[in-house]
Short mmCIF file of C-alpha atoms in Angstrom, two decimals:
data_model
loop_
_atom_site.label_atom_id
_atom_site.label_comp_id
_atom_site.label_asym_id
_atom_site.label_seq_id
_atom_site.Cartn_x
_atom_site.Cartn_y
_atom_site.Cartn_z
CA UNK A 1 12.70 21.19 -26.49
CA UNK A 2 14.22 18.53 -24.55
CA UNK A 3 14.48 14.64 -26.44
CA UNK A 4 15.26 11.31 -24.91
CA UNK A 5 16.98 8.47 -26.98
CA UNK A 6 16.34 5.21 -24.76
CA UNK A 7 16.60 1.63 -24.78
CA UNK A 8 18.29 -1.40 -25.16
CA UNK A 9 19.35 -0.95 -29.35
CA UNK A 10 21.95 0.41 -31.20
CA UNK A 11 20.92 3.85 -32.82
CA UNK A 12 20.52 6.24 -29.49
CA UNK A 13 23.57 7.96 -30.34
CA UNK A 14 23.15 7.81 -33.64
CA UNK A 15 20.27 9.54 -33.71
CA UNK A 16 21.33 12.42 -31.89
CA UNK A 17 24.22 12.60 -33.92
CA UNK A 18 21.56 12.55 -36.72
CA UNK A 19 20.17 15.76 -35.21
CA UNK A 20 23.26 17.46 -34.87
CA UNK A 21 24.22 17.37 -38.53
CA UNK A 22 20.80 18.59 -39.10
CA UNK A 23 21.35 21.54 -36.74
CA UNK A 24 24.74 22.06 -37.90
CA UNK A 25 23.46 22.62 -41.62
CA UNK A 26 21.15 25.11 -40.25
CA UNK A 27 23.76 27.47 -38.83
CA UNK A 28 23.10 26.17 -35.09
CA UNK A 29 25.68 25.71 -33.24
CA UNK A 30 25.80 22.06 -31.36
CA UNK A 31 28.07 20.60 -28.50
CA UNK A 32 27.94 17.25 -27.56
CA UNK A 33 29.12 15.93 -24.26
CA UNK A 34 29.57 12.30 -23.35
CA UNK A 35 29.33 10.98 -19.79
CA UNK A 36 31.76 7.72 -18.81
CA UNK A 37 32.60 6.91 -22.69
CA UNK A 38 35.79 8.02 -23.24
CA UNK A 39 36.91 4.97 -26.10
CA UNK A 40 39.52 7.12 -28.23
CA UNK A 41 38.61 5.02 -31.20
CA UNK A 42 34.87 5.95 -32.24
CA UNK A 43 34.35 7.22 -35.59
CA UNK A 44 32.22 9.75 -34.31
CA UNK A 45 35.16 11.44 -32.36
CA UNK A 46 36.69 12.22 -35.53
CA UNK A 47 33.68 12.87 -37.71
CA UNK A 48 32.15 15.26 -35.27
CA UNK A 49 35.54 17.64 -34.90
CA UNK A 50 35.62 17.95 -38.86
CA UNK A 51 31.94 19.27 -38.93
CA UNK A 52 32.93 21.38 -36.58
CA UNK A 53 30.68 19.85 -33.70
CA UNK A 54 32.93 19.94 -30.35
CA UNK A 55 32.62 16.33 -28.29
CA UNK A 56 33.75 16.29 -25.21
CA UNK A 57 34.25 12.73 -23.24
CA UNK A 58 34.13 12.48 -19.48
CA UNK A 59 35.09 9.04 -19.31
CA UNK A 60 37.78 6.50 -19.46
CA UNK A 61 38.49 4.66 -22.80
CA UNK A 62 39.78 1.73 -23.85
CA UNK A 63 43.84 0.77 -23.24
CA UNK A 64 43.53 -0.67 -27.04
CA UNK A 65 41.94 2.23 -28.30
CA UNK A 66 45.32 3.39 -30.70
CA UNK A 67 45.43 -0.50 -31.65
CA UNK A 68 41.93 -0.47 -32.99
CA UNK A 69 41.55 3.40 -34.66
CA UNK A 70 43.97 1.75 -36.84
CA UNK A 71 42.54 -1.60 -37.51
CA UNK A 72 45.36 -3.22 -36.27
CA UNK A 73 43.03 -4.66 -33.61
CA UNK A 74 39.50 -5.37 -32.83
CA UNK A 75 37.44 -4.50 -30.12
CA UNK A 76 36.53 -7.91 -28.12
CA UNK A 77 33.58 -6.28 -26.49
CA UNK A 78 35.51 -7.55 -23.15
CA UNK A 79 34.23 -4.80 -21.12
CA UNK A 80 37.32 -3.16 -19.21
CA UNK A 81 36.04 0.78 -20.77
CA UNK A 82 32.75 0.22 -19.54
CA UNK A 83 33.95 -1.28 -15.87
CA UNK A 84 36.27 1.40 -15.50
CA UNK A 85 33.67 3.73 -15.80
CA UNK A 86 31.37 2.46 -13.63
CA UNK A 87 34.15 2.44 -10.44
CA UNK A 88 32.56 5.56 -7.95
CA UNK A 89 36.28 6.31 -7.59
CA UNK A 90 36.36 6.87 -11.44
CA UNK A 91 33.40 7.88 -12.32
CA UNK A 92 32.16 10.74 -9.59
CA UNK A 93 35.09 12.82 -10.28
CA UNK A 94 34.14 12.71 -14.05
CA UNK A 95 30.77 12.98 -14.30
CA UNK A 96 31.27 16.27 -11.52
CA UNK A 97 34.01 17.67 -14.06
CA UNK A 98 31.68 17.27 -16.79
CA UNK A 99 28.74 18.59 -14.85
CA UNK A 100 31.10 21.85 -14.26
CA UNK A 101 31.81 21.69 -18.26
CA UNK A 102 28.12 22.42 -18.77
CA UNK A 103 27.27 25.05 -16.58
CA UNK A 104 30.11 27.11 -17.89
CA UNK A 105 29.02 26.35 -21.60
CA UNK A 106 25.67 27.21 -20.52
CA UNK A 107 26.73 30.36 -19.25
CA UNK A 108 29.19 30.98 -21.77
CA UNK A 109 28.28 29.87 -24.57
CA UNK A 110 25.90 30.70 -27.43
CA UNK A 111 24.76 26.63 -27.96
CA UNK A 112 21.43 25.81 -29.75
CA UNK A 113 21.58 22.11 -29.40
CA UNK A 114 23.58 20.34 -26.53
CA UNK A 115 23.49 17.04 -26.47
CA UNK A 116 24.02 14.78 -23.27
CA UNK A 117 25.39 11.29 -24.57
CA UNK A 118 24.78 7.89 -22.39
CA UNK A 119 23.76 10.79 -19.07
CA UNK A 120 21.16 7.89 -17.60
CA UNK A 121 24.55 5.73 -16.98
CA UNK A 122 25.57 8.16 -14.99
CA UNK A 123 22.02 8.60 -13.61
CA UNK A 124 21.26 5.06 -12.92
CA UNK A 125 24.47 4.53 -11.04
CA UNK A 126 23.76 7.33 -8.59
CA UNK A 127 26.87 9.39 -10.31
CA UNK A 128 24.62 12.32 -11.04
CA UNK A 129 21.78 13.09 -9.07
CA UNK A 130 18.55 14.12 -10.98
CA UNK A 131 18.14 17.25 -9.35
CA UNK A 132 22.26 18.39 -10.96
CA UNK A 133 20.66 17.49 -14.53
CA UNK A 134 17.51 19.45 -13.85
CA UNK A 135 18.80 22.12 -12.87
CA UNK A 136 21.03 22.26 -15.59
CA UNK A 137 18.72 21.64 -18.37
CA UNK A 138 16.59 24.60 -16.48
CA UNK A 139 19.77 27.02 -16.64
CA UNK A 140 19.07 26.95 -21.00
CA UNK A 141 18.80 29.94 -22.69
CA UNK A 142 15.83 30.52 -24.77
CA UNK A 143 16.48 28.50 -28.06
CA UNK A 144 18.44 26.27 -26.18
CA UNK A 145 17.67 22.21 -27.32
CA UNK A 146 19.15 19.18 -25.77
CA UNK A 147 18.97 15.65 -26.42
CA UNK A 148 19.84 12.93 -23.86
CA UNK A 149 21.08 9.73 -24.70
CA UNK A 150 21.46 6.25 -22.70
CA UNK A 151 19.73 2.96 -21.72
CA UNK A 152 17.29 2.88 -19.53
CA UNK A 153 16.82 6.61 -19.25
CA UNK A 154 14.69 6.93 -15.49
CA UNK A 155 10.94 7.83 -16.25
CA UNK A 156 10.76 10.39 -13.92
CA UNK A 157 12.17 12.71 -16.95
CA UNK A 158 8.91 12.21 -18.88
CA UNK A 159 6.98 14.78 -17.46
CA UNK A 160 9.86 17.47 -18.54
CA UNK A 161 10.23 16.41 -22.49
CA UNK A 162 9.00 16.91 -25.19
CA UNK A 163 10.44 13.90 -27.40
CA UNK A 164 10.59 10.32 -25.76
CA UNK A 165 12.22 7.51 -27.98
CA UNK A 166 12.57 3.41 -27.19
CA UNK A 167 14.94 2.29 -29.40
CA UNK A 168 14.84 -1.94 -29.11
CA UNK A 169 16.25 -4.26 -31.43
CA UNK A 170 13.82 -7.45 -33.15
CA UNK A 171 17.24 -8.14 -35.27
CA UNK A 172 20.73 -7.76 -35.15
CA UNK A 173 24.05 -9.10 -36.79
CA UNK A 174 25.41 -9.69 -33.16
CA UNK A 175 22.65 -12.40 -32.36
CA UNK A 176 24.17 -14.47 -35.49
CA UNK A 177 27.87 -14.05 -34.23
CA UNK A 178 28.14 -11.07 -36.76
CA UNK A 179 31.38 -8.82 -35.06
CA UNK A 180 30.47 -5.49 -35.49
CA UNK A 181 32.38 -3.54 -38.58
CA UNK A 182 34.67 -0.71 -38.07
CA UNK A 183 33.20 2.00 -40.12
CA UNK A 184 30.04 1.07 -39.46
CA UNK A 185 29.16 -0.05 -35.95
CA UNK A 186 32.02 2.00 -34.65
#
């Protein structure tokens, strides 16, 4: 089965992280790629390897990234990861390494669940071309899951999954001037 995580709220990738550690406990084997997020700092990054669950950036991350895994510093939400990644001469090379990542994984490995963090950046931005991530996702092995992840995930996917999720906030800490908490928003 193929699920979507999409919208404008916080929880897309923590849902399919959800599902991983799900998966995991039930002996399936998960891999988790992320397209143009490559922020050394995330707790995920370090939670994920422990479990066991391999996550592989394609992305650029952020210059303070050492300065804030240690709490030292706090991310200012000024924007430099995410405009980094979003530069064709950045991102194309990337999202085409990551792209060649899969297919060999596909190939290769022996995945039940791969999951396909913030792809419909690299969608929306014309740095993957909906035909790659078709044919991909059509390459799977029989057991074979994946989960994609990312705002504003194009529509012309609904016809191919199974699982389509709009994740909006009505409330969040941010609209009060609430920073977000290391340990807990990253």
């Amino acid at each position: 089965m193929i699920r979507v995580y999409t919208g404008k709220g916080k929880g897309k990738t923590t849902s399919a992280l959800g599902e991983a550690l799900v998966a995991q406990s039930q002996g399936i084997k998960v891999l988790m790629v992320q397209f143009l997020k490559g922020s050394t700092y995330m707790g995920e990054l370090y939670t994920m390897g422990r479990l066991g669950i391999p996550l592989i950036q394609f992305g650029v991350g952020c210059r303070w990234s050492g300065m804030i895994r240690t709490g030292l510093r706090h991310c200012s939400g000024c924007g430099e990861c995410f405009r980094q990644n979003r530069d064709p001469n950045v991102a194309l090379p990337l999202v085409a390494q990551g792209v060649e990542f899969l297919r060999t994984q596909i190939e290769e490995g022996d995945w039940g669940l791969i999951i396909l963090d913030e792809v419909s950046h690299a969608l929306n931005k014309g740095f993957l071309e909906m035909g790659i991530l078709q044919e991909l996702i059509g390459l799977k092995p029989e057991g074979l899951d994946w989960i994609l992840t990312g705002r504003d995930m194009p529509e012309e996917l609904l016809p191919f999954v199974e699982h389509w999720w709009e994740l909006n906030p009505i409330k969040h800490p941010l609209q009060a001037g609430i920073r977000s908490r290391r340990g807990i928003e990253y």
